[in-house]
Short mmCIF file of C-alpha atoms in Angstrom, two decimals:
data_model
loop_
_atom_site.label_atom_id
_atom_site.label_comp_id
_atom_site.label_asym_id
_atom_site.label_seq_id
_atom_site.Cartn_x
_atom_site.Cartn_y
_atom_site.Cartn_z
CA UNK A 1 95.63 86.76 176.64
CA UNK A 2 92.54 88.57 177.94
CA UNK A 3 94.62 91.68 178.51
CA UNK A 4 95.85 91.48 174.89
CA UNK A 5 92.28 91.17 173.57
CA UNK A 6 91.16 94.17 175.64
CA UNK A 7 93.99 96.26 174.17
CA UNK A 8 93.04 95.22 170.61
CA UNK A 9 89.35 96.03 171.18
CA UNK A 10 90.25 99.38 172.73
CA UNK A 11 92.48 100.26 169.75
CA UNK A 12 89.77 99.30 167.28
CA UNK A 13 87.20 101.42 169.14
CA UNK A 14 89.54 104.42 169.15
CA UNK A 15 90.24 103.99 165.45
CA UNK A 16 86.56 103.76 164.65
CA UNK A 17 85.80 106.95 166.62
CA UNK A 18 88.63 108.78 164.87
CA UNK A 19 87.28 107.71 161.52
CA UNK A 20 83.80 108.95 162.36
CA UNK A 21 85.23 112.30 163.49
CA UNK A 22 87.22 112.68 160.27
CA UNK A 23 84.16 111.99 158.12
CA UNK A 24 82.06 114.49 160.08
CA UNK A 25 84.71 117.22 159.65
CA UNK A 26 84.93 116.49 155.94
CA UNK A 27 81.14 116.85 155.59
CA UNK A 28 81.16 120.17 157.47
CA UNK A 29 83.98 121.55 155.34
CA UNK A 30 82.15 120.56 152.15
CA UNK A 31 78.98 122.23 153.36
CA UNK A 32 80.81 125.45 154.26
CA UNK A 33 82.63 125.44 150.95
CA UNK A 34 79.34 125.20 149.04
CA UNK A 35 77.97 128.13 151.02
CA UNK A 36 80.80 130.28 149.70
CA UNK A 37 79.24 130.52 146.25
CA UNK A 38 81.10 127.68 144.60
CA UNK A 39 77.98 126.06 143.14
CA UNK A 40 77.34 125.86 139.43
CA UNK A 41 75.54 128.87 137.90
CA UNK A 42 72.61 126.78 136.76
CA UNK A 43 72.11 125.51 140.32
CA UNK A 44 72.02 129.06 141.62
CA UNK A 45 69.48 130.08 139.00
CA UNK A 46 67.32 127.10 139.84
CA UNK A 47 67.43 128.10 143.50
CA UNK A 48 66.14 131.57 142.58
CA UNK A 49 63.43 130.16 140.34
CA UNK A 50 62.16 127.99 143.15
CA UNK A 51 60.80 131.20 144.70
CA UNK A 52 57.77 132.51 142.79
CA UNK A 53 54.57 134.21 143.70
CA UNK A 54 51.35 135.12 141.96
CA UNK A 55 51.95 134.78 138.26
CA UNK A 56 55.50 133.59 138.79
CA UNK A 57 57.25 131.60 136.11
CA UNK A 58 58.69 128.51 137.77
CA UNK A 59 61.58 126.51 136.40
CA UNK A 60 62.94 123.03 137.03
CA UNK A 61 66.67 123.49 136.94
CA UNK A 62 69.05 120.55 137.12
CA UNK A 63 70.29 121.40 140.59
CA UNK A 64 69.55 117.98 142.06
CA UNK A 65 68.41 117.26 145.64
CA UNK A 66 70.49 120.14 147.01
CA UNK A 67 68.06 122.61 145.49
CA UNK A 68 65.05 120.89 147.07
CA UNK A 69 64.73 120.93 150.88
CA UNK A 70 62.51 117.84 150.72
CA UNK A 71 65.27 115.68 149.19
CA UNK A 72 66.60 112.59 150.88
CA UNK A 73 70.21 113.78 151.29
CA UNK A 74 71.42 114.41 154.82
CA UNK A 75 73.35 117.54 153.88
CA UNK A 76 72.06 120.33 151.61
CA UNK A 77 74.31 122.70 149.69
CA UNK A 78 73.86 126.37 150.51
CA UNK A 79 73.82 128.20 147.16
CA UNK A 80 74.43 131.93 147.12
CA UNK A 81 71.28 133.58 145.69
CA UNK A 82 71.70 135.14 142.26
CA UNK A 83 71.01 138.88 142.17
CA UNK A 84 67.70 139.63 140.47
CA UNK A 85 67.25 142.67 138.25
CA UNK A 86 63.84 144.26 138.86
CA UNK A 87 62.13 145.82 135.85
CA UNK A 88 58.75 147.60 135.98
CA UNK A 89 56.39 148.68 133.22
CA UNK A 90 52.90 150.18 133.14
CA UNK A 91 50.59 149.06 130.31
CA UNK A 92 47.16 150.41 129.49
CA UNK A 93 45.00 150.46 126.38
CA UNK A 94 46.51 148.94 123.23
CA UNK A 95 49.97 148.39 124.67
CA UNK A 96 50.07 144.62 125.10
CA UNK A 97 52.10 143.74 121.98
CA UNK A 98 54.49 146.66 122.48
CA UNK A 99 55.09 145.63 126.10
CA UNK A 100 55.67 142.00 125.18
CA UNK A 101 58.26 143.04 122.58
CA UNK A 102 60.03 145.15 125.19
CA UNK A 103 60.09 142.24 127.65
CA UNK A 104 61.38 139.91 124.94
CA UNK A 105 64.26 142.28 124.17
CA UNK A 106 65.14 142.31 127.88
CA UNK A 107 65.11 138.51 128.13
CA UNK A 108 67.06 137.79 124.92
CA UNK A 109 70.29 139.51 125.92
CA UNK A 110 70.30 139.69 129.73
CA UNK A 111 72.52 137.45 131.83
CA UNK A 112 71.20 137.76 135.40
CA UNK A 113 67.62 136.62 136.12
CA UNK A 114 64.90 139.21 135.65
CA UNK A 115 61.95 140.02 137.89
CA UNK A 116 59.17 141.77 135.95
CA UNK A 117 56.66 143.98 137.75
CA UNK A 118 53.82 144.54 135.27
CA UNK A 119 51.15 147.09 136.15
CA UNK A 120 48.23 146.73 133.76
CA UNK A 121 44.51 147.32 133.43
CA UNK A 122 42.46 144.36 134.60
CA UNK A 123 41.31 143.42 131.09
CA UNK A 124 44.94 142.92 130.02
CA UNK A 125 45.96 140.56 132.83
CA UNK A 126 44.71 137.36 131.20
CA UNK A 127 46.53 138.12 127.93
CA UNK A 128 49.76 138.96 129.74
CA UNK A 129 49.58 135.77 131.77
CA UNK A 130 48.94 133.58 128.72
CA UNK A 131 51.81 135.11 126.77
CA UNK A 132 54.32 135.09 129.62
CA UNK A 133 53.44 131.57 130.70
CA UNK A 134 54.19 130.40 127.16
CA UNK A 135 57.77 131.61 127.76
CA UNK A 136 58.18 129.65 131.00
CA UNK A 137 60.53 127.16 129.32
CA UNK A 138 63.20 129.88 129.34
CA UNK A 139 63.58 129.69 133.15
CA UNK A 140 65.32 133.08 133.21
CA UNK A 141 62.60 135.40 134.48
CA UNK A 142 59.84 135.79 137.01
CA UNK A 143 56.84 138.08 136.80
CA UNK A 144 54.06 139.52 138.88
CA UNK A 145 50.96 141.28 137.55
CA UNK A 146 49.50 144.20 139.47
CA UNK A 147 46.33 146.25 139.03
CA UNK A 148 46.55 149.97 138.31
CA UNK A 149 46.22 151.70 141.68
CA UNK A 150 46.36 155.32 142.79
CA UNK A 151 45.73 156.98 146.17
CA UNK A 152 41.98 156.56 146.64
CA UNK A 153 41.21 160.19 147.47
CA UNK A 154 42.73 161.46 144.20
CA UNK A 155 42.63 158.39 141.94
CA UNK A 156 40.64 159.98 139.10
CA UNK A 157 42.93 163.00 138.98
CA UNK A 158 46.10 160.89 138.84
CA UNK A 159 44.70 158.56 136.20
CA UNK A 160 43.83 161.33 133.73
CA UNK A 161 47.19 163.06 134.17
CA UNK A 162 48.91 163.00 130.75
CA UNK A 163 48.30 159.50 129.27
CA UNK A 164 46.10 156.90 131.02
CA UNK A 165 47.98 155.17 133.82
CA UNK A 166 51.30 156.93 133.05
CA UNK A 167 51.55 158.49 136.51
CA UNK A 168 51.48 155.01 138.08
CA UNK A 169 55.29 155.10 137.95
CA UNK A 170 55.35 157.85 140.58
CA UNK A 171 53.94 155.47 143.17
CA UNK A 172 56.22 152.47 142.53
CA UNK A 173 58.46 153.18 145.58
CA UNK A 174 55.33 153.17 147.75
CA UNK A 175 53.77 150.04 146.22
CA UNK A 176 56.87 147.85 145.83
CA UNK A 177 58.01 148.36 149.41
CA UNK A 178 60.17 145.22 149.49
CA UNK A 179 62.10 146.11 146.32
CA UNK A 180 65.40 147.88 146.90
CA UNK A 181 66.24 148.97 143.34
CA UNK A 182 64.18 149.09 140.17
CA UNK A 183 64.46 149.92 136.48
CA UNK A 184 61.26 151.53 135.19
CA UNK A 185 60.73 151.70 131.42
CA UNK A 186 57.92 152.82 129.14
CA UNK A 187 56.24 150.19 126.98
CA UNK A 188 57.91 151.56 123.83
CA UNK A 189 61.43 150.68 124.98
CA UNK A 190 63.72 148.15 123.27
CA UNK A 191 66.89 146.84 124.89
CA UNK A 192 69.74 146.53 122.40
CA UNK A 193 72.19 145.65 125.20
CA UNK A 194 71.71 143.40 128.25
CA UNK A 195 69.70 144.93 131.08
CA UNK A 196 72.76 144.06 133.19
CA UNK A 197 74.65 147.02 131.72
CA UNK A 198 72.22 149.70 132.84
CA UNK A 199 71.63 147.84 136.12
CA UNK A 200 75.36 148.14 136.84
CA UNK A 201 75.00 151.96 136.89
CA UNK A 202 73.43 151.63 140.34
CA UNK A 203 76.95 151.00 141.65
CA UNK A 204 78.06 154.34 140.22
CA UNK A 205 75.58 156.34 142.29
CA UNK A 206 77.26 158.51 144.88
CA UNK A 207 75.90 158.73 148.43
CA UNK A 208 73.25 161.35 147.56
CA UNK A 209 71.92 160.01 144.26
CA UNK A 210 68.63 158.13 144.27
CA UNK A 211 67.68 157.89 140.58
CA UNK A 212 69.12 158.09 137.07
CA UNK A 213 67.64 159.45 133.84
CA UNK A 214 68.83 160.83 130.50
CA UNK A 215 68.43 164.44 129.34
CA UNK A 216 65.25 165.29 127.45
CA UNK A 217 67.35 166.94 124.73
CA UNK A 218 70.99 167.24 123.79
CA UNK A 219 70.50 170.30 121.61
CA UNK A 220 68.93 173.29 123.46
CA UNK A 221 67.82 174.88 120.17
CA UNK A 222 65.22 172.12 119.75
CA UNK A 223 64.63 171.54 123.48
CA UNK A 224 61.09 171.65 124.82
CA UNK A 225 61.59 172.51 128.48
CA UNK A 226 64.02 175.37 127.94
CA UNK A 227 61.71 176.94 125.34
CA UNK A 228 58.18 176.25 126.59
CA UNK A 229 58.06 174.96 130.18
CA UNK A 230 56.09 177.00 132.73
CA UNK A 231 57.54 175.17 135.70
CA UNK A 232 61.00 174.36 137.10
CA UNK A 233 62.93 171.58 135.35
CA UNK A 234 66.23 169.81 135.83
CA UNK A 235 69.42 171.12 134.19
CA UNK A 236 69.51 172.89 130.82
CA UNK A 237 66.94 170.84 128.93
CA UNK A 238 65.10 168.74 131.52
CA UNK A 239 65.17 164.95 131.84
CA UNK A 240 63.14 162.20 130.17
CA UNK A 241 61.52 159.62 132.46
CA UNK A 242 60.94 156.87 129.85
CA UNK A 243 63.97 155.03 131.27
CA UNK A 244 64.39 155.60 134.99
CA UNK A 245 66.75 153.65 137.24
CA UNK A 246 65.90 153.97 140.93
CA UNK A 247 67.36 153.13 144.30
CA UNK A 248 63.93 153.00 145.91
CA UNK A 249 65.22 152.41 149.43
CA UNK A 250 66.91 155.81 149.24
CA UNK A 251 63.82 157.37 147.64
CA UNK A 252 61.62 156.20 150.49
CA UNK A 253 64.05 157.51 153.12
CA UNK A 254 64.88 160.88 151.59
CA UNK A 255 63.37 164.19 152.66
CA UNK A 256 63.05 166.40 149.58
CA UNK A 257 63.56 170.15 149.31
CA UNK A 258 60.61 171.86 147.60
CA UNK A 259 59.07 175.24 146.82
CA UNK A 260 55.85 174.67 148.76
CA UNK A 261 57.14 174.66 152.34
CA UNK A 262 60.40 175.11 154.21
CA UNK A 263 59.85 171.65 155.64
CA UNK A 264 61.37 168.81 153.61
CA UNK A 265 58.87 166.18 152.54
CA UNK A 266 59.18 162.46 151.90
CA UNK A 267 58.20 160.89 148.58
CA UNK A 268 54.74 159.86 149.70
CA UNK A 269 53.98 163.37 150.98
CA UNK A 270 55.33 165.53 148.17
CA UNK A 271 53.46 164.22 145.11
CA UNK A 272 49.93 165.50 145.71
CA UNK A 273 51.00 169.01 146.83
CA UNK A 274 53.15 169.26 143.68
CA UNK A 275 50.23 168.26 141.48
CA UNK A 276 47.92 170.79 143.13
CA UNK A 277 50.44 173.59 142.68
CA UNK A 278 51.47 172.88 139.09
CA UNK A 279 48.60 170.99 137.45
CA UNK A 280 47.65 173.99 135.29
CA UNK A 281 51.27 174.43 134.14
CA UNK A 282 52.40 170.91 133.33
CA UNK A 283 52.17 169.36 129.86
CA UNK A 284 53.93 166.00 130.20
CA UNK A 285 52.30 164.94 133.47
CA UNK A 286 54.38 162.77 135.77
CA UNK A 287 57.59 163.54 133.86
CA UNK A 288 57.10 167.22 134.61
CA UNK A 289 56.60 166.47 138.31
CA UNK A 290 59.87 164.50 138.33
CA UNK A 291 61.64 167.43 136.70
CA UNK A 292 60.31 169.75 139.39
CA UNK A 293 61.47 167.41 142.17
CA UNK A 294 64.99 167.11 140.76
CA UNK A 295 65.21 170.83 140.02
CA UNK A 296 65.03 171.36 143.78
CA UNK A 297 67.17 168.29 144.56
CA UNK A 298 69.78 168.16 141.75
CA UNK A 299 72.28 166.33 143.96
CA UNK A 300 69.89 163.35 143.97
CA UNK A 301 70.00 162.65 140.23
CA UNK A 302 72.54 160.61 138.26
CA UNK A 303 72.39 161.62 134.59
CA UNK A 304 73.32 158.97 132.03
CA UNK A 305 74.04 159.68 128.34
CA UNK A 306 71.46 159.81 125.55
CA UNK A 307 72.44 156.39 124.17
CA UNK A 308 70.62 154.86 127.17
CA UNK A 309 67.35 156.52 126.08
CA UNK A 310 67.61 157.15 122.34
CA UNK A 311 64.50 158.76 120.86
CA UNK A 312 63.49 160.22 117.48
CA UNK A 313 64.42 163.64 118.86
CA UNK A 314 68.05 162.56 118.66
CA UNK A 315 68.00 162.19 114.89
CA UNK A 316 64.77 163.61 113.47
CA UNK A 317 66.43 166.93 112.57
CA UNK A 318 69.95 165.54 112.28
CA UNK A 319 72.10 163.49 114.62
CA UNK A 320 72.64 165.10 118.05
CA UNK A 321 73.57 162.18 120.34
CA UNK A 322 77.34 161.95 120.14
CA UNK A 323 77.62 158.91 122.45
CA UNK A 324 75.32 156.90 120.15
CA UNK A 325 77.36 157.93 117.12
CA UNK A 326 80.49 156.60 118.80
CA UNK A 327 79.22 153.45 120.51
CA UNK A 328 75.77 152.79 119.08
CA UNK A 329 72.35 152.83 120.74
CA UNK A 330 72.02 150.96 124.04
CA UNK A 331 68.27 151.45 124.64
CA UNK A 332 65.86 152.50 121.89
CA UNK A 333 62.81 154.56 122.88
CA UNK A 334 60.17 154.70 120.18
CA UNK A 335 57.99 157.48 121.53
CA UNK A 336 55.69 159.51 119.24
CA UNK A 337 54.26 156.14 118.12
CA UNK A 338 57.08 155.60 115.62
CA UNK A 339 56.96 151.81 115.91
CA UNK A 340 53.50 151.84 114.36
CA UNK A 341 53.61 154.43 111.56
CA UNK A 342 55.92 155.32 108.67
CA UNK A 343 57.32 158.58 110.04
CA UNK A 344 60.55 157.01 111.34
CA UNK A 345 61.04 153.72 109.46
CA UNK A 346 64.44 153.04 111.09
CA UNK A 347 62.78 152.77 114.52
CA UNK A 348 59.98 150.64 113.11
CA UNK A 349 62.44 148.27 111.40
CA UNK A 350 64.18 147.49 114.71
CA UNK A 351 60.85 147.01 116.48
CA UNK A 352 59.51 144.64 113.81
CA UNK A 353 62.74 142.62 113.81
CA UNK A 354 62.59 142.03 117.57
CA UNK A 355 58.82 141.51 117.62
CA UNK A 356 59.10 138.75 115.03
CA UNK A 357 62.21 137.18 116.54
CA UNK A 358 61.82 133.90 118.41
CA UNK A 359 63.91 132.74 121.36
CA UNK A 360 65.80 130.16 119.34
CA UNK A 361 69.53 130.85 119.20
CA UNK A 362 69.72 130.43 115.42
CA UNK A 363 66.83 132.83 114.91
CA UNK A 364 68.48 135.49 117.09
CA UNK A 365 71.83 135.05 115.35
CA UNK A 366 70.20 135.48 111.94
CA UNK A 367 68.16 138.62 112.65
CA UNK A 368 70.99 141.08 111.92
CA UNK A 369 71.40 140.72 108.16
CA UNK A 370 67.70 141.14 107.25
CA UNK A 371 67.46 144.05 109.68
CA UNK A 372 70.43 145.80 108.10
CA UNK A 373 68.83 145.42 104.67
CA UNK A 374 65.61 146.98 106.00
CA UNK A 375 67.53 149.82 107.61
CA UNK A 376 69.30 150.56 104.33
CA UNK A 377 65.88 151.32 102.87
CA UNK A 378 65.44 154.18 105.37
CA UNK A 379 68.36 156.36 104.30
CA UNK A 380 65.95 158.95 102.86
CA UNK A 381 65.28 160.02 106.49
CA UNK A 382 67.68 161.75 108.86
CA UNK A 383 67.53 158.80 111.29
CA UNK A 384 68.03 156.34 108.45
CA UNK A 385 71.16 158.13 107.24
CA UNK A 386 72.90 156.97 110.44
CA UNK A 387 71.27 153.52 110.46
CA UNK A 388 74.49 151.80 111.56
CA UNK A 389 74.09 153.15 115.09
CA UNK A 390 70.84 151.17 115.32
CA UNK A 391 72.63 147.83 114.89
CA UNK A 392 76.11 148.49 116.31
CA UNK A 393 75.29 147.47 119.89
CA UNK A 394 72.66 144.98 118.77
CA UNK A 395 75.32 143.14 116.75
CA UNK A 396 77.64 143.15 119.78
CA UNK A 397 74.89 141.78 122.02
CA UNK A 398 74.09 138.98 119.58
CA UNK A 399 77.78 138.16 119.20
CA UNK A 400 78.44 138.13 122.94
CA UNK A 401 75.45 135.98 123.85
CA UNK A 402 74.89 133.79 120.79
CA UNK A 403 78.16 133.62 118.84
CA UNK A 404 78.80 130.01 119.92
CA UNK A 405 76.48 127.48 118.34
CA UNK A 406 74.88 124.86 120.62
CA UNK A 407 77.14 122.13 119.15
CA UNK A 408 80.24 124.09 120.16
CA UNK A 409 79.13 124.79 123.71
#
């Protein structure tokens, strides 16, 4: 009888151990499966938002205890981090409202989370923080504010080059040392397509390309560089730096050919010598210096079509951006101050529509019809005659992101 009881106890003990082992293996397999990126998108976004730094917008996603290391659960899910798209802008003077409208256009249509790097004069920081913090309910972006900084020994010279603070963009690879890739835009940019689309061009860079820009002109007969420049410039008509996509890791590593020495120089070493050599010959400041760099290193530049940087020059004397005629405008660049005067009312109409648009889905869905009516009033101008290219991609972006009403989701 005792022998029988010992056998029963031994069997029960073995069964209990086997059960414990099975449960432990199941837990491990679940943990490994979660680490393979199988979590819900909103959980991944919440994980990214949990990061944050100075001025960071923080969200409270519904990811549950797994997203919070301090939770009571024994096992935590390992969520694959969502890729952030880094966007930088430099704002000085009366550029607050224009910059905020640009940032809004980026947020409205983009799908991946955005990291904003905002370089601004000290007196603008409080206003930027107040405005951006009021958008924190969106939980789709992060931001950091930076002061305007130039190399101390030549700060005054860099600051007065072209427009105030414009040359700050030249030093972004040296300041944002932890950022691999970055999209720089001027304050007068409006995204009519998700930032994701231009960000995806980084994958099209070949092994030698470090940056991407659009041509300054499509039509050489009205080009500035090919008619007036007193310095080297890229290609037939130069490039415009208002929209500049950069692989900054490659920029920091590259040794650039130049016309000052037979020795190749890195980014941090080439800027000041270039300024000293050409400062009496450059008109457009930092953009001219970029043209000089890529004239000597053409293999390093990826050139994207004019629809990614559409300016009044593309329609002021008649339409000369074929890609925009076929597919619409992807990124609108309102240089020459056209958002704020009556010289190019088509550009101003798009700016006003996005500036006045709220983040509510219904408001975004309903902005197209009034905008089209405003654009129809601009047909007396060359840009207005082709007003449909101003809303072609915008309509697609609204349809893709907001076609489904909240009740249908």
